[in-house]
JSON list of C-alpha atoms and ligand atoms in Angstrom, two decimals:
[
{"chain": "X", "resi": 1, "resn": "MET", "atom": "CA", "xyz": [73.66, 42.51, -16.82]},
{"chain": "X", "resi": 2, "resn": "ARG", "atom": "CA", "xyz": [74.02, 39.44, -19.00]},
{"chain": "X", "resi": 3, "resn": "ILE", "atom": "CA", "xyz": [74.39, 40.03, -22.71]},
{"chain": "X", "resi": 4, "resn": "LEU", "atom": "CA", "xyz": [74.16, 37.50, -25.53]},
{"chain": "X", "resi": 5, "resn": "PHE", "atom": "CA", "xyz": [76.56, 38.40, -28.34]},
{"chain": "X", "resi": 6, "resn": "VAL", "atom": "CA", "xyz": [76.16, 36.51, -31.61]},
{"chain": "X", "resi": 7, "resn": "GLU", "atom": "CA", "xyz": [79.13, 37.12, -33.89]},
{"chain": "X", "resi": 8, "resn": "ASP", "atom": "CA", "xyz": [81.17, 34.76, -36.06]},
{"chain": "X", "resi": 9, "resn": "ASN", "atom": "CA", "xyz": [84.23, 37.00, -36.25]},
{"chain": "X", "resi": 10, "resn": "LEU", "atom": "CA", "xyz": [86.16, 35.53, -33.35]},
{"chain": "X", "resi": 11, "resn": "ARG", "atom": "CA", "xyz": [88.54, 38.48, -32.98]},
{"chain": "X", "resi": 12, "resn": "LEU", "atom": "CA", "xyz": [85.70, 40.98, -32.86]},
{"chain": "X", "resi": 13, "resn": "ALA", "atom": "CA", "xyz": [83.73, 38.75, -30.49]},
{"chain": "X", "resi": 14, "resn": "THR", "atom": "CA", "xyz": [86.66, 38.55, -28.06]},
{"chain": "X", "resi": 15, "resn": "LEU", "atom": "CA", "xyz": [87.35, 42.27, -28.29]},
{"chain": "X", "resi": 16, "resn": "VAL", "atom": "CA", "xyz": [83.73, 43.20, -27.59]},
{"chain": "X", "resi": 17, "resn": "ARG", "atom": "CA", "xyz": [83.40, 40.63, -24.81]},
{"chain": "X", "resi": 18, "resn": "LYS", "atom": "CA", "xyz": [86.48, 41.96, -23.03]},
{"chain": "X", "resi": 19, "resn": "GLY", "atom": "CA", "xyz": [85.49, 45.59, -23.57]},
{"chain": "X", "resi": 20, "resn": "MET", "atom": "CA", "xyz": [82.01, 45.03, -22.19]},
{"chain": "X", "resi": 21, "resn": "GLU", "atom": "CA", "xyz": [83.21, 42.95, -19.25]},
{"chain": "X", "resi": 22, "resn": "LYS", "atom": "CA", "xyz": [85.40, 45.88, -18.24]},
{"chain": "X", "resi": 23, "resn": "GLU", "atom": "CA", "xyz": [82.22, 47.93, -18.12]},
{"chain": "X", "resi": 24, "resn": "GLY", "atom": "CA", "xyz": [80.61, 45.42, -15.78]},
{"chain": "X", "resi": 25, "resn": "PHE", "atom": "CA", "xyz": [78.57, 43.37, -18.26]},
{"chain": "X", "resi": 26, "resn": "THR", "atom": "CA", "xyz": [78.67, 39.59, -18.46]},
{"chain": "X", "resi": 27, "resn": "VAL", "atom": "CA", "xyz": [78.90, 38.51, -22.10]},
{"chain": "X", "resi": 28, "resn": "ASP", "atom": "CA", "xyz": [78.20, 35.11, -23.66]},
{"chain": "X", "resi": 29, "resn": "ALA", "atom": "CA", "xyz": [79.59, 35.14, -27.19]},
{"chain": "X", "resi": 30, "resn": "PHE", "atom": "CA", "xyz": [78.54, 32.57, -29.80]},
{"chain": "X", "resi": 31, "resn": "GLY", "atom": "CA", "xyz": [79.48, 32.29, -33.47]},
{"chain": "X", "resi": 32, "resn": "THR", "atom": "CA", "xyz": [76.45, 30.44, -34.84]},
{"chain": "X", "resi": 33, "resn": "ILE", "atom": "CA", "xyz": [72.66, 30.68, -34.72]},
{"chain": "X", "resi": 34, "resn": "ALA", "atom": "CA", "xyz": [72.45, 27.09, -33.47]},
{"chain": "X", "resi": 35, "resn": "GLU", "atom": "CA", "xyz": [74.62, 27.81, -30.42]},
{"chain": "X", "resi": 36, "resn": "ALA", "atom": "CA", "xyz": [72.77, 31.05, -29.72]},
{"chain": "X", "resi": 37, "resn": "GLU", "atom": "CA", "xyz": [69.38, 29.27, -29.88]},
{"chain": "X", "resi": 38, "resn": "GLU", "atom": "CA", "xyz": [70.61, 26.69, -27.41]},
{"chain": "X", "resi": 39, "resn": "ALA", "atom": "CA", "xyz": [71.84, 29.42, -25.06]},
{"chain": "X", "resi": 40, "resn": "ILE", "atom": "CA", "xyz": [68.51, 31.28, -25.32]},
{"chain": "X", "resi": 41, "resn": "ASP", "atom": "CA", "xyz": [66.68, 28.10, -24.35]},
{"chain": "X", "resi": 42, "resn": "MET", "atom": "CA", "xyz": [68.94, 27.59, -21.34]},
{"chain": "X", "resi": 43, "resn": "THR", "atom": "CA", "xyz": [69.64, 31.06, -20.00]},
{"chain": "X", "resi": 44, "resn": "SER", "atom": "CA", "xyz": [67.97, 34.38, -19.56]},
{"chain": "X", "resi": 45, "resn": "TYR", "atom": "CA", "xyz": [69.54, 37.53, -20.97]},
{"chain": "X", "resi": 46, "resn": "ASP", "atom": "CA", "xyz": [69.12, 41.24, -20.47]},
{"chain": "X", "resi": 47, "resn": "ALA", "atom": "CA", "xyz": [69.96, 42.19, -24.06]},
{"chain": "X", "resi": 48, "resn": "VAL", "atom": "CA", "xyz": [71.20, 40.69, -27.32]},
{"chain": "X", "resi": 49, "resn": "ILE", "atom": "CA", "xyz": [73.80, 42.03, -29.76]},
{"chain": "X", "resi": 50, "resn": "LEU", "atom": "CA", "xyz": [73.31, 40.34, -33.09]},
{"chain": "X", "resi": 51, "resn": "ASP", "atom": "CA", "xyz": [75.44, 40.06, -36.23]},
{"chain": "X", "resi": 52, "resn": "LEU", "atom": "CA", "xyz": [73.43, 39.38, -39.41]},
{"chain": "X", "resi": 53, "resn": "GLY", "atom": "CA", "xyz": [75.85, 37.39, -41.59]},
{"chain": "X", "resi": 54, "resn": "LEU", "atom": "CA", "xyz": [76.36, 34.13, -39.68]},
{"chain": "X", "resi": 55, "resn": "PRO", "atom": "CA", "xyz": [77.73, 30.80, -40.99]},
{"chain": "X", "resi": 56, "resn": "ASP", "atom": "CA", "xyz": [74.48, 28.90, -40.45]},
{"chain": "X", "resi": 57, "resn": "GLY", "atom": "CA", "xyz": [72.00, 31.57, -41.49]},
{"chain": "X", "resi": 58, "resn": "ASP", "atom": "CA", "xyz": [70.81, 35.13, -41.14]},
{"chain": "X", "resi": 59, "resn": "GLY", "atom": "CA", "xyz": [70.72, 36.87, -37.75]},
{"chain": "X", "resi": 60, "resn": "ILE", "atom": "CA", "xyz": [67.14, 37.88, -38.59]},
{"chain": "X", "resi": 61, "resn": "ASP", "atom": "CA", "xyz": [66.17, 34.20, -38.22]},
{"chain": "X", "resi": 62, "resn": "LEU", "atom": "CA", "xyz": [67.45, 34.25, -34.64]},
{"chain": "X", "resi": 63, "resn": "LEU", "atom": "CA", "xyz": [65.37, 37.35, -34.01]},
{"chain": "X", "resi": 64, "resn": "LYS", "atom": "CA", "xyz": [62.30, 35.47, -35.25]},
{"chain": "X", "resi": 65, "resn": "PHE", "atom": "CA", "xyz": [63.22, 32.49, -33.07]},
{"chain": "X", "resi": 66, "resn": "MET", "atom": "CA", "xyz": [63.37, 34.75, -29.99]},
{"chain": "X", "resi": 67, "resn": "ARG", "atom": "CA", "xyz": [60.04, 36.36, -30.77]},
{"chain": "X", "resi": 68, "resn": "GLU", "atom": "CA", "xyz": [58.46, 32.92, -31.23]},
{"chain": "X", "resi": 69, "resn": "LYS", "atom": "CA", "xyz": [59.84, 31.89, -27.86]},
{"chain": "X", "resi": 70, "resn": "LYS", "atom": "CA", "xyz": [58.37, 35.11, -26.39]},
{"chain": "X", "resi": 71, "resn": "LYS", "atom": "CA", "xyz": [61.81, 36.35, -25.36]},
{"chain": "X", "resi": 72, "resn": "ALA", "atom": "CA", "xyz": [61.38, 40.08, -25.28]},
{"chain": "X", "resi": 73, "resn": "TYR", "atom": "CA", "xyz": [65.06, 40.91, -24.90]},
{"chain": "X", "resi": 74, "resn": "PRO", "atom": "CA", "xyz": [66.09, 44.21, -26.42]},
{"chain": "X", "resi": 75, "resn": "VAL", "atom": "CA", "xyz": [68.13, 43.49, -29.57]},
{"chain": "X", "resi": 76, "resn": "LEU", "atom": "CA", "xyz": [70.83, 45.59, -31.18]},
{"chain": "X", "resi": 77, "resn": "ILE", "atom": "CA", "xyz": [71.84, 44.55, -34.68]},
{"chain": "X", "resi": 78, "resn": "LEU", "atom": "CA", "xyz": [75.53, 44.91, -35.42]},
{"chain": "X", "resi": 79, "resn": "THR", "atom": "CA", "xyz": [76.49, 44.53, -39.03]},
{"chain": "X", "resi": 80, "resn": "ALA", "atom": "CA", "xyz": [78.57, 45.73, -41.94]},
{"chain": "X", "resi": 81, "resn": "ARG", "atom": "CA", "xyz": [75.50, 45.80, -44.16]},
{"chain": "X", "resi": 82, "resn": "ASP", "atom": "CA", "xyz": [74.47, 49.38, -44.62]},
{"chain": "X", "resi": 83, "resn": "GLY", "atom": "CA", "xyz": [71.62, 48.98, -47.10]},
{"chain": "X", "resi": 84, "resn": "ILE", "atom": "CA", "xyz": [68.40, 50.67, -46.05]},
{"chain": "X", "resi": 85, "resn": "ASP", "atom": "CA", "xyz": [66.56, 47.44, -46.90]},
{"chain": "X", "resi": 86, "resn": "ASP", "atom": "CA", "xyz": [68.58, 45.46, -44.37]},
{"chain": "X", "resi": 87, "resn": "ARG", "atom": "CA", "xyz": [68.07, 48.07, -41.70]},
{"chain": "X", "resi": 88, "resn": "VAL", "atom": "CA", "xyz": [64.31, 48.16, -42.27]},
{"chain": "X", "resi": 89, "resn": "LYS", "atom": "CA", "xyz": [64.16, 44.36, -42.40]},
{"chain": "X", "resi": 90, "resn": "GLY", "atom": "CA", "xyz": [65.95, 44.14, -39.05]},
{"chain": "X", "resi": 91, "resn": "LEU", "atom": "CA", "xyz": [63.79, 46.71, -37.36]},
{"chain": "X", "resi": 92, "resn": "ASN", "atom": "CA", "xyz": [60.64, 45.15, -38.81]},
{"chain": "X", "resi": 93, "resn": "ALA", "atom": "CA", "xyz": [61.68, 41.76, -37.46]},
{"chain": "X", "resi": 94, "resn": "GLY", "atom": "CA", "xyz": [61.75, 43.30, -33.98]},
{"chain": "X", "resi": 95, "resn": "ALA", "atom": "CA", "xyz": [65.26, 44.68, -33.47]},
{"chain": "X", "resi": 96, "resn": "ASP", "atom": "CA", "xyz": [65.42, 47.77, -31.25]},
{"chain": "X", "resi": 97, "resn": "ASP", "atom": "CA", "xyz": [68.54, 49.41, -32.57]},
{"chain": "X", "resi": 98, "resn": "TYR", "atom": "CA", "xyz": [71.09, 49.15, -35.34]},
{"chain": "X", "resi": 99, "resn": "LEU", "atom": "CA", "xyz": [74.83, 49.85, -35.30]},
{"chain": "X", "resi": 100, "resn": "LEU", "atom": "CA", "xyz": [77.08, 49.68, -38.35]},
{"chain": "X", "resi": 101, "resn": "LYS", "atom": "CA", "xyz": [80.56, 48.16, -38.40]},
{"chain": "X", "resi": 102, "resn": "PRO", "atom": "CA", "xyz": [83.13, 49.51, -37.86]},
{"chain": "X", "resi": 103, "resn": "PHE", "atom": "CA", "xyz": [82.05, 51.06, -34.59]},
{"chain": "X", "resi": 104, "resn": "ALA", "atom": "CA", "xyz": [83.60, 52.47, -31.44]},
{"chain": "X", "resi": 105, "resn": "MET", "atom": "CA", "xyz": [83.39, 50.28, -28.34]},
{"chain": "X", "resi": 106, "resn": "GLU", "atom": "CA", "xyz": [82.09, 53.28, -26.36]},
{"chain": "X", "resi": 107, "resn": "GLU", "atom": "CA", "xyz": [79.22, 53.73, -28.76]},
{"chain": "X", "resi": 108, "resn": "LEU", "atom": "CA", "xyz": [78.28, 50.07, -28.52]},
{"chain": "X", "resi": 109, "resn": "THR", "atom": "CA", "xyz": [78.18, 50.09, -24.70]},
{"chain": "X", "resi": 110, "resn": "ALA", "atom": "CA", "xyz": [76.29, 53.40, -24.69]},
{"chain": "X", "resi": 111, "resn": "ARG", "atom": "CA", "xyz": [73.70, 51.97, -27.11]},
{"chain": "X", "resi": 112, "resn": "VAL", "atom": "CA", "xyz": [73.32, 48.77, -25.07]},
{"chain": "X", "resi": 113, "resn": "ARG", "atom": "CA", "xyz": [72.86, 50.82, -21.88]},
{"chain": "X", "resi": 114, "resn": "ALA", "atom": "CA", "xyz": [70.22, 52.92, -23.63]},
{"chain": "X", "resi": 115, "resn": "LEU", "atom": "CA", "xyz": [68.37, 49.72, -24.60]},
{"chain": "X", "resi": 116, "resn": "LEU", "atom": "CA", "xyz": [68.52, 48.45, -21.03]},
{"chain": "X", "resi": 117, "resn": "ARG", "atom": "CA", "xyz": [67.11, 51.73, -19.74]},
{"chain": "X", "resi": 118, "resn": "ARG", "atom": "CA", "xyz": [64.00, 51.53, -21.89]},
{"chain": "X", "resi": 119, "resn": "PRO", "atom": "CA", "xyz": [60.83, 51.29, -19.83]},
{"chain": "X", "resi": 120, "resn": "ASP", "atom": "CA", "xyz": [59.85, 48.02, -21.49]},
{"chain": "X", "resi": 121, "resn": "GLY", "atom": "CA", "xyz": [63.18, 46.61, -20.37]},
{"chain": "X", "resi": 122, "resn": "GLY", "atom": "CA", "xyz": [61.96, 47.28, -16.84]},
{"chain": "X", "resi": 123, "resn": "ILE", "atom": "CA", "xyz": [65.24, 48.84, -15.83]},
{"chain": "X", "resi": 124, "resn": "THR", "atom": "CA", "xyz": [65.80, 52.01, -13.87]},
{"chain": "X", "resi": 125, "resn": "VAL", "atom": "CA", "xyz": [68.98, 54.05, -14.00]},
{"chain": "X", "resi": 126, "resn": "ASN", "atom": "CA", "xyz": [69.45, 54.42, -10.26]},
{"chain": "X", "resi": 127, "resn": "LEU", "atom": "CA", "xyz": [69.06, 51.53, -7.85]},
{"chain": "X", "resi": 128, "resn": "VAL", "atom": "CA", "xyz": [68.63, 52.58, -4.26]},
{"chain": "X", "resi": 129, "resn": "ALA", "atom": "CA", "xyz": [68.91, 50.50, -1.08]},
{"chain": "X", "resi": 130, "resn": "GLY", "atom": "CA", "xyz": [69.22, 52.33, 2.23]},
{"chain": "X", "resi": 131, "resn": "ASN", "atom": "CA", "xyz": [71.87, 54.98, 1.70]},
{"chain": "X", "resi": 132, "resn": "ILE", "atom": "CA", "xyz": [73.51, 53.18, -1.24]},
{"chain": "X", "resi": 133, "resn": "ILE", "atom": "CA", "xyz": [72.90, 54.47, -4.76]},
{"chain": "X", "resi": 134, "resn": "PHE", "atom": "CA", "xyz": [73.92, 52.35, -7.74]},
{"chain": "X", "resi": 135, "resn": "ASP", "atom": "CA", "xyz": [73.97, 54.30, -10.98]},
{"chain": "X", "resi": 136, "resn": "THR", "atom": "CA", "xyz": [73.58, 51.60, -13.63]},
{"chain": "X", "resi": 137, "resn": "SER", "atom": "CA", "xyz": [74.40, 54.06, -16.36]},
{"chain": "X", "resi": 138, "resn": "SER", "atom": "CA", "xyz": [77.79, 55.27, -15.10]},
{"chain": "X", "resi": 139, "resn": "ARG", "atom": "CA", "xyz": [78.42, 52.03, -13.11]},
{"chain": "X", "resi": 140, "resn": "GLU", "atom": "CA", "xyz": [79.12, 54.02, -9.95]},
{"chain": "X", "resi": 141, "resn": "VAL", "atom": "CA", "xyz": [78.21, 53.00, -6.45]},
{"chain": "X", "resi": 142, "resn": "SER", "atom": "CA", "xyz": [77.99, 55.72, -3.85]},
{"chain": "X", "resi": 143, "resn": "ILE", "atom": "CA", "xyz": [77.21, 55.80, -0.16]},
{"chain": "X", "resi": 144, "resn": "GLU", "atom": "CA", "xyz": [75.93, 59.11, 1.14]},
{"chain": "X", "resi": 145, "resn": "GLY", "atom": "CA", "xyz": [77.30, 60.77, -1.96]},
{"chain": "X", "resi": 146, "resn": "ALA", "atom": "CA", "xyz": [80.81, 59.28, -1.72]},
{"chain": "X", "resi": 147, "resn": "VAL", "atom": "CA", "xyz": [81.73, 56.94, -4.57]},
{"chain": "X", "resi": 148, "resn": "ILE", "atom": "CA", "xyz": [83.16, 53.61, -3.40]},
{"chain": "X", "resi": 149, "resn": "LYS", "atom": "CA", "xyz": [85.54, 51.52, -5.48]},
{"chain": "X", "resi": 150, "resn": "ILE", "atom": "CA", "xyz": [84.60, 47.88, -6.03]},
{"chain": "X", "resi": 151, "resn": "SER", "atom": "CA", "xyz": [85.52, 45.37, -8.74]},
{"chain": "X", "resi": 152, "resn": "PRO", "atom": "CA", "xyz": [83.19, 44.72, -11.72]},
{"chain": "X", "resi": 153, "resn": "ARG", "atom": "CA", "xyz": [82.28, 41.30, -10.32]},
{"chain": "X", "resi": 154, "resn": "GLU", "atom": "CA", "xyz": [81.50, 42.68, -6.86]},
{"chain": "X", "resi": 155, "resn": "MET", "atom": "CA", "xyz": [79.47, 45.31, -8.67]},
{"chain": "X", "resi": 156, "resn": "SER", "atom": "CA", "xyz": [77.52, 42.65, -10.53]},
{"chain": "X", "resi": 157, "resn": "VAL", "atom": "CA", "xyz": [76.71, 40.87, -7.23]},
{"chain": "X", "resi": 158, "resn": "LEU", "atom": "CA", "xyz": [75.70, 44.13, -5.55]},
{"chain": "X", "resi": 159, "resn": "GLU", "atom": "CA", "xyz": [73.54, 45.08, -8.53]},
{"chain": "X", "resi": 160, "resn": "GLN", "atom": "CA", "xyz": [71.56, 41.82, -8.35]},
{"chain": "X", "resi": 161, "resn": "LEU", "atom": "CA", "xyz": [71.12, 42.17, -4.59]},
{"chain": "X", "resi": 162, "resn": "MET", "atom": "CA", "xyz": [69.99, 45.79, -4.98]},
{"chain": "X", "resi": 163, "resn": "ARG", "atom": "CA", "xyz": [67.55, 44.95, -7.75]},
{"chain": "X", "resi": 164, "resn": "ARG", "atom": "CA", "xyz": [65.88, 42.54, -5.35]},
{"chain": "X", "resi": 165, "resn": "ALA", "atom": "CA", "xyz": [66.60, 44.37, -2.10]},
{"chain": "X", "resi": 166, "resn": "GLY", "atom": "CA", "xyz": [64.70, 42.84, 0.80]},
{"chain": "X", "resi": 167, "resn": "ARG", "atom": "CA", "xyz": [64.17, 39.62, -1.13]},
{"chain": "X", "resi": 168, "resn": "VAL", "atom": "CA", "xyz": [66.31, 36.51, -1.31]},
{"chain": "X", "resi": 169, "resn": "VAL", "atom": "CA", "xyz": [68.56, 36.15, -4.34]},
{"chain": "X", "resi": 170, "resn": "ALA", "atom": "CA", "xyz": [69.52, 32.55, -5.10]},
{"chain": "X", "resi": 171, "resn": "LYS", "atom": "CA", "xyz": [73.22, 31.79, -5.28]},
{"chain": "X", "resi": 172, "resn": "ASP", "atom": "CA", "xyz": [72.70, 30.30, -8.76]},
{"chain": "X", "resi": 173, "resn": "THR", "atom": "CA", "xyz": [71.28, 33.60, -9.98]},
{"chain": "X", "resi": 174, "resn": "LEU", "atom": "CA", "xyz": [74.32, 35.49, -8.75]},
{"chain": "X", "resi": 175, "resn": "GLU", "atom": "CA", "xyz": [76.58, 32.87, -10.29]},
{"chain": "X", "resi": 176, "resn": "SER", "atom": "CA", "xyz": [74.89, 33.01, -13.68]},
{"chain": "X", "resi": 177, "resn": "LYS", "atom": "CA", "xyz": [75.14, 36.81, -13.79]},
{"chain": "X", "resi": 178, "resn": "LEU", "atom": "CA", "xyz": [78.77, 36.64, -12.72]},
{"chain": "X", "resi": 179, "resn": "TYR", "atom": "CA", "xyz": [80.20, 34.32, -15.29]},
{"chain": "X", "resi": 180, "resn": "GLY", "atom": "CA", "xyz": [79.97, 33.97, -19.00]},
{"chain": "X", "resi": 181, "resn": "PHE", "atom": "CA", "xyz": [80.00, 30.43, -20.34]},
{"chain": "X", "resi": 182, "resn": "GLY", "atom": "CA", "xyz": [83.64, 30.74, -21.33]},
{"chain": "X", "resi": 183, "resn": "ASP", "atom": "CA", "xyz": [84.80, 31.55, -17.81]},
{"chain": "X", "resi": 184, "resn": "GLU", "atom": "CA", "xyz": [85.98, 29.15, -15.21]},
{"chain": "X", "resi": 185, "resn": "VAL", "atom": "CA", "xyz": [83.60, 29.02, -12.27]},
{"chain": "X", "resi": 186, "resn": "SER", "atom": "CA", "xyz": [85.17, 28.14, -8.97]},
{"chain": "X", "resi": 187, "resn": "ALA", "atom": "CA", "xyz": [82.92, 26.75, -6.26]},
{"chain": "X", "resi": 188, "resn": "ASN", "atom": "CA", "xyz": [83.40, 29.65, -3.88]},
{"chain": "X", "resi": 189, "resn": "SER", "atom": "CA", "xyz": [83.40, 32.57, -6.35]},
{"chain": "X", "resi": 190, "resn": "VAL", "atom": "CA", "xyz": [80.06, 33.94, -5.19]},
{"chain": "X", "resi": 191, "resn": "GLU", "atom": "CA", "xyz": [81.10, 33.56, -1.54]},
{"chain": "X", "resi": 192, "resn": "ALA", "atom": "CA", "xyz": [84.40, 35.31, -2.17]},
{"chain": "X", "resi": 193, "resn": "ASN", "atom": "CA", "xyz": [82.73, 38.27, -3.89]},
{"chain": "X", "resi": 194, "resn": "ILE", "atom": "CA", "xyz": [80.05, 38.48, -1.18]},
{"chain": "X", "resi": 195, "resn": "SER", "atom": "CA", "xyz": [82.71, 38.46, 1.52]},
{"chain": "X", "resi": 196, "resn": "ARG", "atom": "CA", "xyz": [84.69, 41.27, -0.15]},
{"chain": "X", "resi": 197, "resn": "LEU", "atom": "CA", "xyz": [81.51, 43.28, -0.64]},
{"chain": "X", "resi": 198, "resn": "ARG", "atom": "CA", "xyz": [80.55, 42.83, 3.01]},
{"chain": "X", "resi": 199, "resn": "LYS", "atom": "CA", "xyz": [83.92, 44.15, 4.05]},
{"chain": "X", "resi": 200, "resn": "ARG", "atom": "CA", "xyz": [83.57, 47.17, 1.77]},
{"chain": "X", "resi": 201, "resn": "LEU", "atom": "CA", "xyz": [80.09, 47.91, 3.10]},
{"chain": "X", "resi": 202, "resn": "ALA", "atom": "CA", "xyz": [81.29, 47.55, 6.68]},
{"chain": "X", "resi": 203, "resn": "GLN", "atom": "CA", "xyz": [84.20, 49.95, 6.03]},
{"chain": "X", "resi": 204, "resn": "THR", "atom": "CA", "xyz": [81.78, 52.57, 4.76]},
{"chain": "X", "resi": 205, "resn": "LYS", "atom": "CA", "xyz": [78.68, 53.99, 6.37]},
{"chain": "X", "resi": 206, "resn": "ALA", "atom": "CA", "xyz": [76.33, 51.66, 4.51]},
{"chain": "X", "resi": 207, "resn": "SER", "atom": "CA", "xyz": [72.94, 51.37, 6.19]},
{"chain": "X", "resi": 208, "resn": "VAL", "atom": "CA", "xyz": [72.33, 47.95, 4.60]},
{"chain": "X", "resi": 209, "resn": "SER", "atom": "CA", "xyz": [74.17, 44.67, 4.88]},
{"chain": "X", "resi": 210, "resn": "ILE", "atom": "CA", "xyz": [74.24, 41.29, 3.16]},
{"chain": "X", "resi": 211, "resn": "HIS", "atom": "CA", "xyz": [72.70, 38.34, 4.95]},
{"chain": "X", "resi": 212, "resn": "THR", "atom": "CA", "xyz": [73.41, 34.71, 4.15]},
{"chain": "X", "resi": 213, "resn": "LEU", "atom": "CA", "xyz": [70.50, 32.28, 4.13]},
{"chain": "X", "resi": 214, "resn": "ARG", "atom": "CA", "xyz": [72.32, 29.01, 4.21]},
{"chain": "X", "resi": 215, "resn": "GLY", "atom": "CA", "xyz": [71.51, 26.77, 1.27]},
{"chain": "X", "resi": 216, "resn": "VAL", "atom": "CA", "xyz": [69.09, 29.36, -0.14]},
{"chain": "X", "resi": 217, "resn": "GLY", "atom": "CA", "xyz": [70.91, 32.51, -1.12]},
{"chain": "X", "resi": 218, "resn": "TYR", "atom": "CA", "xyz": [71.60, 36.06, -0.06]},
{"chain": "X", "resi": 219, "resn": "LEU", "atom": "CA", "xyz": [69.58, 39.03, 1.00]},
{"chain": "X", "resi": 220, "resn": "LEU", "atom": "CA", "xyz": [70.31, 42.72, 1.20]},
{"chain": "X", "resi": 221, "resn": "SER", "atom": "CA", "xyz": [68.46, 44.45, 4.01]},
{"chain": "X", "resi": 222, "resn": "LYS", "atom": "CA", "xyz": [68.64, 47.36, 6.40]},
{"chain": "X", "resi": 223, "resn": "GLN", "atom": "CA", "xyz": [70.92, 46.85, 9.39]},
{"chain": "X", "resi": 224, "resn": "ALA", "atom": "CA", "xyz": [68.15, 47.87, 11.78]},
{"chain": "X", "resi": 225, "resn": "GLU", "atom": "CA", "xyz": [66.22, 44.80, 10.66]},
{"chain": "X", "resi": 226, "resn": "GLU", "atom": "CA", "xyz": [69.00, 42.46, 11.71]},
{"chain": "X", "resi": 227, "resn": "GLN", "atom": "CA", "xyz": [67.99, 42.03, 15.35]},
{"chain": "G", "resi": 1, "resn": "CA", "atom": "CA1", "xyz": [79.42, 37.92, -39.70]}
]
């Protein structure tokens, strides 16, 4: 899940980015409305966490920009302002939730997950492919009831493949979900994660496997369909 985080407090931005990445999210953090608008034009997000007091304007303006661009991402406003007026203004402008600073990291991730689970976000809690179940809420992958341990990045790859099980997922899509803008992207990162995932699936009793379509992307499908 790729999250846009707009926050001009660099320390807080880094803290939240790291905390959420540990939970398996990919986070692009920007400190100004201008940068965030550019990112929104270029990339697609699953949710937005938005500070209101930004150096080049009010976070509400970014909310309006997104609505004008028909970007229906769920938005959580994160701010130190606790006036009822501000809260109402944010919700009226189309925000979905509101969290006051200071906050606990756990509460923030729980709220973001709740936003992602909303029916209009088009996201289900459990992804199922063959005998693999991916619980997007607890970030647990299990095969026939046994939880398997994989890294957050492998999890992100598996999640994308499971969301489109039986269909081809472009390598670029996997790459964009894997890395925030700030991260270094090595040419074979997707391949490396796919290869580790394949090994994990082969070690377990997974009834699905990952197929490579050279130059196109990857596909998760039942092993019986391989022949
Ligand atoms: Ca601020």
